[in-house]
Amino acid sequence: MDLAGLRARAAAGEIELAFLDEAGFAQAHPNRSAWTPVGEQHRIEARRGPRLNVLAALLSTGRTFFVPLWHSVTAALFAAFLGLLKREVDKPLVVVLDNASIHRAAAIAPHLKVLAAQGVTLHFLPTYSPELNRIETLWRLVKHRWMQPRQRDPVELEAEVTRILQAVGTQYQMAF
């Protein structure tokens, strides 16, 4: 079934549709562009430190489900995340995701079969089409609109990302 058909089924309440992806957050906020008066140099402190990786699903109900991690996202963590996500949903779950190697790793195939038996279906997007995954818009908004560009320590970074993701759909709105 195509994405439009899945959205229609979710709108009818037949399934829960989850747009899933991973994103990394650095303690030094990305500086995409800036304005600085003529003759002055633009500077932002850029201390290095561990990255916060977040596995998240943007659900058709409008809420997010996420797990912050201070280490790399692996195929095993991805499979575990799907299991946790399924516990949050009381109807068949269709997960829309890209073709990252951790999503298709042979090592997690047995876990994915168990999840399929529980009503979890993976819907892979065509290659090189991130614009079809709604959560990509969420990541852009979080990083470049809702978070202020400043240096954060690890505790502040995780707290701010958590606060924002918990408030998606209420305090923070996405429009399509």
PDB file of C-alpha atoms in Angstrom:
ATOM      1  CA  MET A   1       0.000   0.000   0.000  1.00  0.00           C
ATOM      2  CA  ASP A   2       1.239   3.504  -0.755  1.00  0.00           C
ATOM      3  CA  LEU A   3       1.738   6.279   1.784  1.00  0.00           C
ATOM      4  CA  ALA A   4      -1.537   8.034   0.900  1.00  0.00           C
ATOM      5  CA  GLY A   5      -3.434   4.805   1.511  1.00  0.00           C
ATOM      6  CA  LEU A   6      -1.674   4.313   4.852  1.00  0.00           C
ATOM      7  CA  ARG A   7      -2.542   7.870   5.887  1.00  0.00           C
ATOM      8  CA  ALA A   8      -6.188   7.233   4.970  1.00  0.00           C
ATOM      9  CA  ARG A   9      -6.247   4.026   7.046  1.00  0.00           C
ATOM     10  CA  ALA A  10      -4.700   5.899   9.992  1.00  0.00           C
ATOM     11  CA  ALA A  11      -7.262   8.708   9.653  1.00  0.00           C
ATOM     12  CA  ALA A  12     -10.025   6.078   9.685  1.00  0.00           C
ATOM     13  CA  GLY A  13      -8.581   4.648  12.927  1.00  0.00           C
ATOM     14  CA  GLU A  14      -7.701   1.271  11.430  1.00  0.00           C
ATOM     15  CA  ILE A  15      -3.972   1.548  12.123  1.00  0.00           C
ATOM     16  CA  GLU A  16      -1.459   3.673  13.971  1.00  0.00           C
ATOM     17  CA  LEU A  17       1.008   5.185  11.506  1.00  0.00           C
ATOM     18  CA  ALA A  18       4.457   6.016  12.859  1.00  0.00           C
ATOM     19  CA  PHE A  19       7.092   8.028  10.978  1.00  0.00           C
ATOM     20  CA  LEU A  20      10.387   6.863  12.486  1.00  0.00           C
ATOM     21  CA  ASP A  21      13.949   8.151  12.286  1.00  0.00           C
ATOM     22  CA  GLU A  22      17.068   8.830  14.307  1.00  0.00           C
ATOM     23  CA  ALA A  23      18.684  12.224  14.839  1.00  0.00           C
ATOM     24  CA  GLY A  24      21.831  13.418  16.562  1.00  0.00           C
ATOM     25  CA  PHE A  25      22.167  16.543  18.688  1.00  0.00           C
ATOM     26  CA  ALA A  26      25.508  18.166  19.463  1.00  0.00           C
ATOM     27  CA  GLN A  27      26.264  20.231  22.545  1.00  0.00           C
ATOM     28  CA  ALA A  28      27.449  23.015  20.230  1.00  0.00           C
ATOM     29  CA  HIS A  29      24.302  24.022  18.336  1.00  0.00           C
ATOM     30  CA  PRO A  30      24.580  23.995  14.512  1.00  0.00           C
ATOM     31  CA  ASN A  31      25.258  27.484  13.161  1.00  0.00           C
ATOM     32  CA  ARG A  32      23.606  27.490   9.746  1.00  0.00           C
ATOM     33  CA  SER A  33      23.663  31.247   9.256  1.00  0.00           C
ATOM     34  CA  ALA A  34      24.133  34.342  11.318  1.00  0.00           C
ATOM     35  CA  TRP A  35      24.115  38.109  11.111  1.00  0.00           C
ATOM     36  CA  THR A  36      27.046  40.042  12.507  1.00  0.00           C
ATOM     37  CA  PRO A  37      27.722  43.789  12.244  1.00  0.00           C
ATOM     38  CA  VAL A  38      30.306  44.837   9.664  1.00  0.00           C
ATOM     39  CA  GLY A  39      33.800  44.699  11.106  1.00  0.00           C
ATOM     40  CA  GLU A  40      32.947  42.172  13.822  1.00  0.00           C
ATOM     41  CA  GLN A  41      33.569  38.445  13.721  1.00  0.00           C
ATOM     42  CA  HIS A  42      30.696  36.083  14.481  1.00  0.00           C
ATOM     43  CA  ARG A  43      31.617  33.572  17.154  1.00  0.00           C
ATOM     44  CA  ILE A  44      29.787  30.793  18.892  1.00  0.00           C
ATOM     45  CA  GLU A  45      31.422  28.633  21.508  1.00  0.00           C
ATOM     46  CA  ALA A  46      31.945  25.146  20.117  1.00  0.00           C
ATOM     47  CA  ARG A  47      33.112  22.881  22.900  1.00  0.00           C
ATOM     48  CA  ARG A  48      33.085  19.274  21.791  1.00  0.00           C
ATOM     49  CA  GLY A  49      31.412  16.527  23.756  1.00  0.00           C
ATOM     50  CA  PRO A  50      29.301  13.429  23.333  1.00  0.00           C
ATOM     51  CA  ARG A  51      26.331  13.581  20.973  1.00  0.00           C
ATOM     52  CA  LEU A  52      22.790  12.891  22.060  1.00  0.00           C
ATOM     53  CA  ASN A  53      21.155  10.472  19.628  1.00  0.00           C
ATOM     54  CA  VAL A  54      17.383  10.226  19.634  1.00  0.00           C
ATOM     55  CA  LEU A  55      15.263   7.421  18.212  1.00  0.00           C
ATOM     56  CA  ALA A  56      11.767   8.801  17.678  1.00  0.00           C
ATOM     57  CA  ALA A  57       8.439   8.087  16.068  1.00  0.00           C
ATOM     58  CA  LEU A  58       5.946  10.766  15.068  1.00  0.00           C
ATOM     59  CA  LEU A  59       2.576   9.048  15.466  1.00  0.00           C
ATOM     60  CA  SER A  60      -0.573   9.638  13.429  1.00  0.00           C
ATOM     61  CA  THR A  61      -2.302  10.555  16.714  1.00  0.00           C
ATOM     62  CA  GLY A  62      -0.047  13.646  16.774  1.00  0.00           C
ATOM     63  CA  ARG A  63       2.204  12.672  19.646  1.00  0.00           C
ATOM     64  CA  THR A  64       5.805  11.547  19.672  1.00  0.00           C
ATOM     65  CA  PHE A  65       7.417   8.501  21.206  1.00  0.00           C
ATOM     66  CA  PHE A  66      11.169   8.750  21.674  1.00  0.00           C
ATOM     67  CA  VAL A  67      14.225   7.434  23.469  1.00  0.00           C
ATOM     68  CA  PRO A  68      17.330   9.621  24.032  1.00  0.00           C
ATOM     69  CA  LEU A  69      20.659   7.754  23.925  1.00  0.00           C
ATOM     70  CA  TRP A  70      24.190   8.901  24.687  1.00  0.00           C
ATOM     71  CA  HIS A  71      25.722   6.289  22.385  1.00  0.00           C
ATOM     72  CA  SER A  72      25.373   5.146  18.788  1.00  0.00           C
ATOM     73  CA  VAL A  73      22.095   3.740  17.560  1.00  0.00           C
ATOM     74  CA  THR A  74      22.515   0.103  16.552  1.00  0.00           C
ATOM     75  CA  ALA A  75      20.240  -2.377  14.823  1.00  0.00           C
ATOM     76  CA  ALA A  76      19.585  -4.085  18.165  1.00  0.00           C
ATOM     77  CA  LEU A  77      18.543  -0.773  19.760  1.00  0.00           C
ATOM     78  CA  PHE A  78      16.313  -0.086  16.770  1.00  0.00           C
ATOM     79  CA  ALA A  79      14.569  -3.464  17.208  1.00  0.00           C
ATOM     80  CA  ALA A  80      14.162  -2.830  20.944  1.00  0.00           C
ATOM     81  CA  PHE A  81      12.708   0.610  20.205  1.00  0.00           C
ATOM     82  CA  LEU A  82      10.118  -0.960  17.893  1.00  0.00           C
ATOM     83  CA  GLY A  83       9.137  -3.320  20.695  1.00  0.00           C
ATOM     84  CA  LEU A  84       8.694  -0.413  23.113  1.00  0.00           C
ATOM     85  CA  LEU A  85       6.751   1.552  20.512  1.00  0.00           C
ATOM     86  CA  LYS A  86       4.359  -1.353  19.925  1.00  0.00           C
ATOM     87  CA  ARG A  87       3.598  -1.432  23.675  1.00  0.00           C
ATOM     88  CA  GLU A  88       2.386   2.186  23.370  1.00  0.00           C
ATOM     89  CA  VAL A  89      -0.055   1.394  20.557  1.00  0.00           C
ATOM     90  CA  ASP A  90      -3.233  -0.665  20.869  1.00  0.00           C
ATOM     91  CA  LYS A  91      -3.899  -1.270  17.161  1.00  0.00           C
ATOM     92  CA  PRO A  92      -1.878  -2.522  14.175  1.00  0.00           C
ATOM     93  CA  LEU A  93       1.249  -0.393  13.796  1.00  0.00           C
ATOM     94  CA  VAL A  94       2.729   0.609  10.430  1.00  0.00           C
ATOM     95  CA  VAL A  95       6.189   2.154  10.722  1.00  0.00           C
ATOM     96  CA  VAL A  96       7.384   4.411   7.886  1.00  0.00           C
ATOM     97  CA  LEU A  97      11.169   4.592   7.690  1.00  0.00           C
ATOM     98  CA  ASP A  98      14.160   5.048   5.433  1.00  0.00           C
ATOM     99  CA  ASN A  99      16.522   2.348   4.208  1.00  0.00           C
ATOM    100  CA  ALA A 100      19.272   2.820   6.802  1.00  0.00           C
ATOM    101  CA  SER A 101      21.358  -0.303   7.315  1.00  0.00           C
ATOM    102  CA  ILE A 102      20.240  -0.629  10.953  1.00  0.00           C
ATOM    103  CA  HIS A 103      16.624  -0.917   9.749  1.00  0.00           C
ATOM    104  CA  ARG A 104      17.426  -3.858   7.475  1.00  0.00           C
ATOM    105  CA  ALA A 105      20.213  -5.660   9.369  1.00  0.00           C
ATOM    106  CA  ALA A 106      20.099  -9.439   9.060  1.00  0.00           C
ATOM    107  CA  ALA A 107      20.940  -9.796  12.755  1.00  0.00           C
ATOM    108  CA  ILE A 108      17.570  -8.360  13.815  1.00  0.00           C
ATOM    109  CA  ALA A 109      15.430 -10.329  11.349  1.00  0.00           C
ATOM    110  CA  PRO A 110      14.197 -12.740  14.062  1.00  0.00           C
ATOM    111  CA  HIS A 111      13.127  -9.784  16.249  1.00  0.00           C
ATOM    112  CA  LEU A 112      11.314  -8.190  13.330  1.00  0.00           C
ATOM    113  CA  LYS A 113       9.431 -11.464  12.700  1.00  0.00           C
ATOM    114  CA  VAL A 114       8.236 -11.500  16.316  1.00  0.00           C
ATOM    115  CA  LEU A 115       7.125  -7.875  15.986  1.00  0.00           C
ATOM    116  CA  ALA A 116       5.349  -8.660  12.697  1.00  0.00           C
ATOM    117  CA  ALA A 117       3.392 -11.378  14.502  1.00  0.00           C
ATOM    118  CA  GLN A 118       2.351  -8.704  17.025  1.00  0.00           C
ATOM    119  CA  GLY A 119       0.983  -6.439  14.269  1.00  0.00           C
ATOM    120  CA  VAL A 120       4.020  -4.314  13.368  1.00  0.00           C
ATOM    121  CA  THR A 121       4.564  -3.673   9.647  1.00  0.00           C
ATOM    122  CA  LEU A 122       7.594  -1.826   8.283  1.00  0.00           C
ATOM    123  CA  HIS A 123       6.963   0.419   5.269  1.00  0.00           C
ATOM    124  CA  PHE A 124      10.248   1.407   3.635  1.00  0.00           C
ATOM    125  CA  LEU A 125      10.360   4.658   1.693  1.00  0.00           C
ATOM    126  CA  PRO A 126      11.981   4.856  -1.732  1.00  0.00           C
ATOM    127  CA  THR A 127      15.709   5.532  -1.605  1.00  0.00           C
ATOM    128  CA  TYR A 128      16.805   9.157  -1.297  1.00  0.00           C
ATOM    129  CA  SER A 129      13.347  10.482  -0.426  1.00  0.00           C
ATOM    130  CA  PRO A 130      13.577  11.962   3.086  1.00  0.00           C
ATOM    131  CA  GLU A 131      10.872  14.480   2.163  1.00  0.00           C
ATOM    132  CA  LEU A 132       8.324  11.642   2.411  1.00  0.00           C
ATOM    133  CA  ASN A 133       9.135  10.999   6.071  1.00  0.00           C
ATOM    134  CA  ARG A 134       7.252  13.544   8.206  1.00  0.00           C
ATOM    135  CA  ILE A 135       9.659  13.170  11.096  1.00  0.00           C
ATOM    136  CA  GLU A 136      12.402  14.789   8.984  1.00  0.00           C
ATOM    137  CA  THR A 137      10.369  18.009   9.218  1.00  0.00           C
ATOM    138  CA  LEU A 138      10.180  17.546  12.975  1.00  0.00           C
ATOM    139  CA  TRP A 139      13.985  17.225  13.244  1.00  0.00           C
ATOM    140  CA  ARG A 140      14.478  20.402  11.190  1.00  0.00           C
ATOM    141  CA  LEU A 141      12.041  22.349  13.367  1.00  0.00           C
ATOM    142  CA  VAL A 142      13.560  21.097  16.621  1.00  0.00           C
ATOM    143  CA  LYS A 143      17.137  21.870  15.601  1.00  0.00           C
ATOM    144  CA  HIS A 144      16.668  25.129  13.712  1.00  0.00           C
ATOM    145  CA  ARG A 145      13.516  26.793  15.045  1.00  0.00           C
ATOM    146  CA  TRP A 146      12.530  25.531  18.486  1.00  0.00           C
ATOM    147  CA  MET A 147      16.007  25.249  20.051  1.00  0.00           C
ATOM    148  CA  GLN A 148      17.922  28.468  20.576  1.00  0.00           C
ATOM    149  CA  PRO A 149      21.446  28.458  19.083  1.00  0.00           C
ATOM    150  CA  ARG A 150      23.689  28.191  22.116  1.00  0.00           C
ATOM    151  CA  GLN A 151      26.137  25.882  23.842  1.00  0.00           C
ATOM    152  CA  ARG A 152      24.607  23.282  26.207  1.00  0.00           C
ATOM    153  CA  ASP A 153      26.068  20.809  28.636  1.00  0.00           C
ATOM    154  CA  PRO A 154      24.818  17.201  28.338  1.00  0.00           C
ATOM    155  CA  VAL A 155      22.164  17.562  31.049  1.00  0.00           C
ATOM    156  CA  GLU A 156      20.757  20.762  29.498  1.00  0.00           C
ATOM    157  CA  LEU A 157      20.792  19.259  25.995  1.00  0.00           C
ATOM    158  CA  GLU A 158      18.882  16.122  26.947  1.00  0.00           C
ATOM    159  CA  ALA A 159      16.405  18.120  29.055  1.00  0.00           C
ATOM    160  CA  GLU A 160      15.668  20.577  26.236  1.00  0.00           C
ATOM    161  CA  VAL A 161      15.275  17.925  23.540  1.00  0.00           C
ATOM    162  CA  THR A 162      13.026  15.899  25.869  1.00  0.00           C
ATOM    163  CA  ARG A 163      10.923  18.936  26.768  1.00  0.00           C
ATOM    164  CA  ILE A 164      10.392  19.833  23.109  1.00  0.00           C
ATOM    165  CA  LEU A 165       9.576  16.305  21.943  1.00  0.00           C
ATOM    166  CA  GLN A 166       7.106  15.822  24.797  1.00  0.00           C
ATOM    167  CA  ALA A 167       5.332  19.063  23.818  1.00  0.00           C
ATOM    168  CA  VAL A 168       4.967  18.301  20.083  1.00  0.00           C
ATOM    169  CA  GLY A 169       1.294  18.622  19.228  1.00  0.00           C
ATOM    170  CA  THR A 170       0.550  20.967  22.130  1.00  0.00           C
ATOM    171  CA  GLN A 171       3.136  23.711  22.620  1.00  0.00           C
ATOM    172  CA  TYR A 172       4.980  22.923  19.372  1.00  0.00           C
ATOM    173  CA  GLN A 173       2.910  22.537  16.203  1.00  0.00           C
ATOM    174  CA  MET A 174       3.802  21.156  12.798  1.00  0.00           C
ATOM    175  CA  ALA A 175       1.873  22.180   9.684  1.00  0.00           C
ATOM    176  CA  PHE A 176       1.874  20.243   6.440  1.00  0.00           C
TER     177      PHE A 176
END
